[in-house]
Short mmCIF file of C-alpha atoms and ligand atoms in Angstrom, two decimals:
data_model
loop_
_atom_site.label_atom_id
_atom_site.label_comp_id
_atom_site.label_asym_id
_atom_site.label_seq_id
_atom_site.Cartn_x
_atom_site.Cartn_y
_atom_site.Cartn_z
CA GLN A 1 -11.75 3.48 -10.78
CA SER A 2 -12.98 -0.02 -11.06
CA ILE A 3 -10.04 -2.35 -10.89
CA GLN A 4 -10.00 -5.68 -12.58
CA TRP A 5 -7.30 -7.99 -13.58
CA PHE A 6 -7.23 -8.30 -17.33
CA PRO A 7 -4.32 -9.92 -19.14
CA GLY A 8 -4.18 -6.78 -21.31
CA HIS A 9 -3.55 -4.63 -18.26
CA MET A 10 -0.70 -6.82 -17.16
CA ALA A 11 0.93 -6.81 -20.58
CA ARG A 12 0.68 -3.03 -20.87
CA ALA A 13 1.95 -2.40 -17.36
CA LYS A 14 4.82 -4.79 -17.92
CA LYS A 15 5.86 -3.04 -21.12
CA GLN A 16 5.73 0.41 -19.56
CA ILE A 17 7.66 -0.65 -16.50
CA GLU A 18 10.30 -2.42 -18.55
CA LYS A 19 10.80 0.71 -20.63
CA SER A 20 11.13 2.93 -17.57
CA LEU A 21 13.47 0.50 -15.84
CA LYS A 22 16.18 1.29 -18.36
CA GLN A 23 16.19 4.89 -17.21
CA VAL A 24 16.64 4.31 -13.50
CA ASP A 25 19.18 2.93 -11.04
CA ALA A 26 16.70 1.56 -8.54
CA VAL A 27 13.03 0.90 -7.92
CA ALA A 28 11.02 2.14 -4.93
CA GLU A 29 7.95 0.03 -4.57
CA ILE A 30 5.23 1.49 -2.38
CA ALA A 31 2.98 -0.90 -0.49
CA ASP A 32 0.29 -0.39 2.12
CA ALA A 33 1.66 -1.24 5.58
CA ARG A 34 -1.77 -2.60 6.57
CA ILE A 35 -1.78 -5.13 3.72
CA PRO A 36 1.80 -5.63 2.52
CA VAL A 37 0.90 -8.79 0.62
CA SER A 38 -2.28 -7.74 -1.16
CA SER A 39 -1.02 -4.27 -2.05
CA ARG A 40 1.97 -5.62 -3.95
CA ASN A 41 1.67 -7.03 -7.40
CA PRO A 42 3.79 -10.14 -7.89
CA ILE A 43 4.47 -9.30 -11.54
CA LEU A 44 6.70 -6.46 -10.42
CA GLU A 45 9.10 -8.93 -8.87
CA HIS A 46 9.45 -10.69 -12.20
CA ILE A 47 9.85 -7.54 -14.22
CA ILE A 48 12.45 -5.77 -12.13
CA GLN A 49 14.61 -8.87 -11.83
CA GLY A 50 18.06 -7.82 -10.67
CA LYS A 51 17.37 -4.08 -10.36
CA PRO A 52 18.17 -2.73 -6.89
CA ARG A 53 14.95 -1.90 -5.08
CA ILE A 54 13.46 -0.89 -1.82
CA ILE A 55 10.00 -1.44 -0.38
CA LEU A 56 8.22 1.49 1.22
CA LEU A 57 5.53 0.50 3.69
CA ASN A 58 3.28 3.53 3.51
CA LYS A 59 0.35 4.58 5.70
CA ARG A 60 2.22 3.37 8.75
CA ASP A 61 0.13 5.81 10.79
CA MET A 62 -2.84 3.48 10.25
CA ALA A 63 -0.98 0.19 10.64
CA ASP A 64 -0.16 -1.71 13.83
CA PRO A 65 3.35 -0.49 14.78
CA THR A 66 4.41 -3.93 16.06
CA ALA A 67 3.29 -5.61 12.84
CA THR A 68 5.10 -2.97 10.77
CA LYS A 69 8.35 -3.63 12.68
CA GLN A 70 7.89 -7.34 12.00
CA TRP A 71 7.39 -6.68 8.30
CA VAL A 72 10.52 -4.55 8.10
CA SER A 73 12.62 -7.28 9.74
CA PHE A 74 10.92 -9.93 7.59
CA TYR A 75 12.17 -8.12 4.48
CA GLN A 76 15.57 -7.51 6.05
CA GLN A 77 15.94 -11.23 6.58
CA LYS A 78 15.32 -11.65 2.88
CA ASN A 79 17.95 -9.01 2.17
CA ILE A 80 15.37 -6.54 0.97
CA GLU A 81 15.63 -2.98 2.20
CA ALA A 82 12.29 -1.81 3.61
CA VAL A 83 11.35 1.51 5.15
CA ASP A 84 8.09 2.36 6.86
CA ILE A 85 6.70 5.78 6.01
CA ASP A 86 3.71 8.04 6.50
CA CYS A 87 3.14 10.33 3.56
CA LYS A 88 0.28 12.06 5.30
CA SER A 89 2.57 13.63 7.92
CA GLY A 90 5.88 13.03 6.17
CA LYS A 91 7.20 10.88 9.01
CA GLY A 92 9.84 8.33 8.09
CA LEU A 93 10.60 9.95 4.74
CA GLY A 94 14.04 11.05 5.93
CA ALA A 95 15.10 7.41 5.80
CA PHE A 96 14.30 7.08 2.10
CA GLN A 97 17.41 8.57 0.48
CA PRO A 98 19.88 6.86 2.85
CA ALA A 99 18.11 3.53 2.19
CA VAL A 100 18.42 4.00 -1.56
CA ARG A 101 22.09 4.94 -1.22
CA LYS A 102 22.58 1.79 0.81
CA VAL A 103 21.13 -0.52 -1.84
CA LEU A 104 23.06 1.36 -4.51
CA ALA A 105 26.36 1.35 -2.61
CA PRO A 106 28.21 -0.85 -5.15
CA GLN A 107 27.02 1.30 -8.07
CA ILE A 108 27.86 4.54 -6.28
CA ALA A 109 31.36 3.20 -5.52
CA SER A 110 31.86 2.25 -9.15
CA TRP A 111 30.67 5.67 -10.39
CA LYS A 112 33.14 7.26 -8.00
CA GLN A 113 35.95 5.13 -9.38
CA LYS A 114 35.07 6.31 -12.85
CA GLY A 115 35.13 9.89 -11.69
CA MET A 116 31.34 10.24 -11.96
CA THR A 117 30.99 11.86 -8.57
CA GLY A 118 28.13 14.11 -9.54
CA ARG A 119 26.07 11.32 -11.05
CA THR A 120 22.35 11.78 -10.35
CA ILE A 121 20.60 8.88 -8.66
CA ARG A 122 17.38 8.00 -10.45
CA VAL A 123 14.68 6.01 -8.79
CA MET A 124 11.43 4.78 -10.25
CA VAL A 125 8.42 4.96 -7.93
CA ILE A 126 5.81 2.32 -8.41
CA GLY A 127 2.75 0.98 -6.65
CA ILE A 128 -0.86 -0.04 -7.13
CA PRO A 129 -3.47 2.76 -7.26
CA ASN A 130 -4.27 4.51 -3.95
CA VAL A 131 -1.19 3.23 -2.21
CA GLY A 132 0.11 6.80 -1.89
CA LYS A 133 2.40 7.18 -4.89
CA SER A 134 1.40 10.79 -5.60
CA SER A 135 1.51 11.72 -1.92
CA PHE A 136 5.02 10.29 -1.69
CA ILE A 137 6.32 12.13 -4.73
CA ASN A 138 4.62 15.40 -3.78
CA ARG A 139 5.95 15.30 -0.24
CA LEU A 140 9.52 14.72 -1.31
CA SER A 141 9.63 16.92 -4.38
CA HIS A 142 7.48 19.78 -3.10
CA GLY A 143 6.12 19.77 -6.61
CA SER A 144 9.44 20.59 -8.25
CA HIS A 145 10.13 18.88 -11.50
CA ALA A 146 13.59 17.67 -12.35
CA ALA A 147 15.67 19.76 -14.71
CA VAL A 148 15.63 18.63 -18.31
CA GLU A 149 18.84 16.91 -19.11
CA ASN A 150 20.26 16.26 -22.52
CA ARG A 151 21.40 12.76 -22.26
CA PRO A 152 20.85 10.06 -24.81
CA GLY A 153 18.62 7.28 -23.63
CA VAL A 154 17.00 9.29 -20.88
CA THR A 155 13.56 10.48 -21.77
CA ARG A 156 12.92 13.54 -19.74
CA SER A 157 9.38 14.63 -19.39
CA ASN A 158 7.31 16.01 -16.61
CA GLN A 159 7.12 12.73 -14.77
CA TRP A 160 10.60 13.31 -13.38
CA PHE A 161 10.85 14.99 -10.00
CA SER A 162 13.87 16.32 -8.21
CA ILE A 163 13.95 15.57 -4.51
CA GLY A 164 17.31 17.08 -3.76
CA LYS A 165 20.68 17.64 -5.33
CA GLY A 166 21.54 14.67 -7.51
CA PHE A 167 18.44 12.70 -6.68
CA ASP A 168 15.49 12.29 -9.05
CA LEU A 169 12.30 10.29 -8.90
CA LEU A 170 10.47 8.90 -11.91
CA ASP A 171 6.73 8.66 -11.55
CA THR A 172 6.10 5.49 -13.50
CA PRO A 173 3.65 6.07 -16.29
CA GLY A 174 0.78 3.65 -16.50
CA VAL A 175 -0.85 1.72 -13.77
CA LEU A 176 0.37 -1.24 -11.83
CA TRP A 177 -2.84 -3.10 -11.20
CA PRO A 178 -3.22 -5.17 -8.09
CA LYS A 179 -3.51 -8.87 -8.64
CA ILE A 180 -7.01 -9.77 -7.57
CA GLU A 181 -7.21 -13.42 -8.43
CA ASP A 182 -7.39 -14.49 -4.88
CA LYS A 183 -10.53 -13.80 -2.83
CA MET A 184 -8.50 -12.67 0.17
CA VAL A 185 -6.53 -10.14 -1.86
CA GLY A 186 -9.73 -8.67 -3.30
CA GLU A 187 -11.28 -8.39 0.13
CA HIS A 188 -8.26 -6.81 1.76
CA LEU A 189 -8.00 -4.24 -1.01
CA ALA A 190 -11.70 -3.48 -0.63
CA PHE A 191 -11.51 -3.21 3.18
CA THR A 192 -8.80 -0.58 2.94
CA GLY A 193 -10.60 1.26 0.16
CA ALA A 194 -7.93 0.51 -2.45
CA VAL A 195 -10.62 -0.76 -4.78
CA LYS A 196 -14.18 0.37 -5.18
CA ASP A 197 -16.84 -1.07 -2.93
CA ASP A 198 -18.76 -2.51 -5.86
CA ILE A 199 -16.37 -5.44 -5.96
CA LEU A 200 -18.40 -7.04 -3.17
CA ASP A 201 -21.73 -6.53 -1.51
CA LEU A 202 -21.36 -3.86 1.19
CA GLU A 203 -22.87 -5.92 3.97
CA ASP A 204 -20.82 -8.97 3.04
CA LEU A 205 -17.73 -6.83 3.00
CA ALA A 206 -18.43 -5.31 6.42
CA SER A 207 -19.28 -8.71 7.89
CA ARG A 208 -16.06 -10.22 6.56
CA LEU A 209 -14.06 -7.28 7.89
CA LEU A 210 -15.64 -7.58 11.33
CA GLU A 211 -14.93 -11.29 11.43
CA LEU A 212 -11.27 -10.64 10.64
CA LEU A 213 -10.99 -7.73 13.09
CA CYS A 214 -12.55 -9.78 15.87
CA ARG A 215 -10.00 -12.47 15.24
CA LEU A 216 -6.97 -10.19 15.04
CA TYR A 217 -7.90 -7.20 17.21
CA PRO A 218 -10.93 -8.19 19.32
CA ASN A 219 -10.22 -5.59 21.99
CA ALA A 220 -10.12 -2.76 19.48
CA VAL A 221 -13.59 -3.79 18.24
CA ARG A 222 -14.94 -4.20 21.78
CA SER A 223 -13.68 -0.84 22.84
CA ARG A 224 -14.75 1.10 19.72
CA TYR A 225 -18.27 -0.30 19.74
CA LYS A 226 -18.66 -0.63 23.51
CA LEU A 227 -19.23 -4.36 23.35
CA GLY A 228 -18.02 -5.05 26.89
CA GLU A 229 -16.59 -8.52 27.33
CA THR A 230 -18.37 -10.03 24.34
CA ASP A 231 -16.83 -13.33 23.32
CA PHE A 232 -16.69 -13.35 19.54
CA SER A 233 -15.61 -16.96 19.20
CA GLY A 234 -18.08 -18.91 17.18
CA MET A 235 -19.85 -15.74 16.04
CA GLU A 236 -20.25 -14.98 12.39
CA GLY A 237 -19.57 -11.58 10.91
CA TRP A 238 -23.21 -10.72 10.27
CA GLN A 239 -24.03 -11.44 13.92
CA ILE A 240 -21.30 -9.10 15.11
CA LEU A 241 -22.55 -6.52 12.61
CA GLN A 242 -25.96 -6.74 14.24
CA LEU A 243 -24.41 -6.12 17.66
CA VAL A 244 -22.49 -3.11 16.38
CA GLY A 245 -25.58 -1.68 14.66
CA LYS A 246 -27.63 -2.13 17.79
CA LYS A 247 -25.05 -0.38 19.96
CA ARG A 248 -24.98 2.52 17.55
CA GLY A 249 -28.75 2.69 17.47
CA MET A 250 -28.84 2.17 13.73
CA LEU A 251 -32.38 0.96 13.36
CA VAL A 252 -35.00 1.04 10.66
CA SER A 253 -38.66 1.50 11.40
CA GLY A 254 -39.95 -1.64 13.06
CA GLY A 255 -36.86 -1.81 15.25
CA GLU A 256 -34.71 -3.92 12.95
CA ILE A 257 -31.02 -3.17 12.62
CA ASP A 258 -30.12 -1.08 9.60
CA THR A 259 -27.27 -3.32 8.49
CA GLU A 260 -26.58 -1.34 5.36
CA ARG A 261 -25.96 1.87 7.29
CA THR A 262 -24.00 -0.05 9.91
CA SER A 263 -21.83 -1.59 7.19
CA LYS A 264 -21.08 1.77 5.63
CA MET A 265 -20.26 3.26 9.03
CA LEU A 266 -17.98 0.36 9.91
CA LEU A 267 -16.03 0.53 6.66
CA ASP A 268 -15.72 4.31 6.92
CA GLU A 269 -14.46 4.08 10.48
CA PHE A 270 -11.98 1.34 9.64
CA ARG A 271 -10.62 3.30 6.67
CA ALA A 272 -10.33 6.44 8.77
CA GLY A 273 -8.31 4.50 11.34
CA LYS A 274 -10.91 5.02 14.05
CA ILE A 275 -11.00 1.37 15.14
CA GLY A 276 -7.29 1.52 15.79
CA ARG A 277 -3.94 0.97 14.12
CA ILE A 278 -4.57 -2.30 12.38
CA THR A 279 -2.56 -4.57 10.12
CA LEU A 280 -4.55 -7.24 8.32
CA GLU A 281 -1.65 -9.29 7.05
CA GLN A 282 1.10 -10.54 9.31
CA ALA A 283 4.69 -11.07 8.24
CA GLY A 284 5.50 -14.66 7.45
CA GLY A 285 1.89 -15.76 7.25
CA VAL A 286 -1.16 -14.06 5.86
CA GLN A 287 -4.16 -14.10 8.17
P1 LIG B 301 -1.82 7.05 -5.53
O1 LIG B 301 -1.09 8.18 -6.16
O2 LIG B 301 -0.94 5.88 -5.26
O3 LIG B 301 -3.07 6.64 -6.24
O4 LIG B 301 -2.29 7.50 -4.06
P2 LIG B 301 -2.49 8.95 -3.43
O5 LIG B 301 -1.18 9.59 -3.17
O6 LIG B 301 -3.48 9.70 -4.23
O7 LIG B 301 -3.11 8.54 -2.03
C1 LIG B 301 -4.35 7.85 -1.91
C2 LIG B 301 -5.00 8.20 -0.59
O8 LIG B 301 -4.17 7.75 0.49
C3 LIG B 301 -5.17 9.70 -0.35
O9 LIG B 301 -6.33 9.86 0.43
C4 LIG B 301 -3.96 10.05 0.50
O10 LIG B 301 -4.15 11.21 1.27
C5 LIG B 301 -3.87 8.83 1.37
N1 LIG B 301 -2.51 8.61 1.91
C6 LIG B 301 -1.35 8.57 1.24
N2 LIG B 301 -0.33 8.31 2.08
C7 LIG B 301 -0.87 8.18 3.32
C8 LIG B 301 -0.32 7.90 4.61
O11 LIG B 301 0.88 7.67 4.82
N3 LIG B 301 -1.21 7.85 5.64
C9 LIG B 301 -2.55 8.04 5.48
N4 LIG B 301 -3.32 7.98 6.55
N5 LIG B 301 -3.09 8.31 4.28
C10 LIG B 301 -2.26 8.38 3.21
P3 LIG B 301 -7.68 10.35 -0.16
O12 LIG B 301 -8.72 10.04 0.84
O13 LIG B 301 -7.85 9.83 -1.55
O14 LIG B 301 -7.51 11.87 -0.27
P4 LIG B 301 -7.19 12.93 0.89
O15 LIG B 301 -7.55 12.28 2.20
O16 LIG B 301 -5.74 13.22 0.80
O17 LIG B 301 -8.04 14.06 0.53
#
């Protein structure tokens, strides 16, 4: 899908989320561990207000483990519960329910006092497209829908999933669009494949990605593309792209580098995690 930031989108998403919020005890916001800033939409913060929530840093298998640890402690310092997960393998998912129970501890204690010991915990799952929302819900629910419950105020339809006794997830209807007002956000979403490539010219995109990678993870680039001891300082992205294309023998007739093919290859390899476990945004300061 082509993703753009229209005021209409925001208004609709806001309305849908606000409606769903009334039906849940907490919010689980999924972000991409490689781009925790760009993959989160700031409107969510405003909408959920005081609702208990946790942040799930998904795709940790592709992110830099050190950076992920830093992100988790960054959120902890802000008193926000964060858990890093990998919905591809299921790793880290065991920490989800305990983390939710932790943020809901006061509520759970008050339910207990009122004798509501069997009270189901309901959590809304939200995130921008491609962040892994479906993978998360499928992994935890094994496809099982929550039982229909006759309770006023709780709309029960097939977007409820049971993930264990007394624990339901609500797949938020509607789409939380990313906020692509900022050039960096748009680029980071495009690098990771969260938005379609048509947002930017392919060669521009690959050049920008290479520039960033050479700044943050120069050794990973050198080793993947056999660039020896190349010093990238002062080099522009398109120049590095040429080097990579040359090494891979991606030439067009006449011996010129096929930068379009090189760009596609580079983006594919980055998105497949072949360049390494990489985080593009560091906690406490976006790169
Ligand atoms: P969404 O509902 O939020 O839109 O996302 P969805 O679950 O469809 O996931 C989007 C893509 O991200 C899928 O890849 C999915 O497999 C992948 N994904 C989700 N979680 C993880 C994770 O923790 N690690 C990794 N490496 N990938 C993850 P796809 O290419 O669209 O499909 P496919 O590869 O599953 O066929």
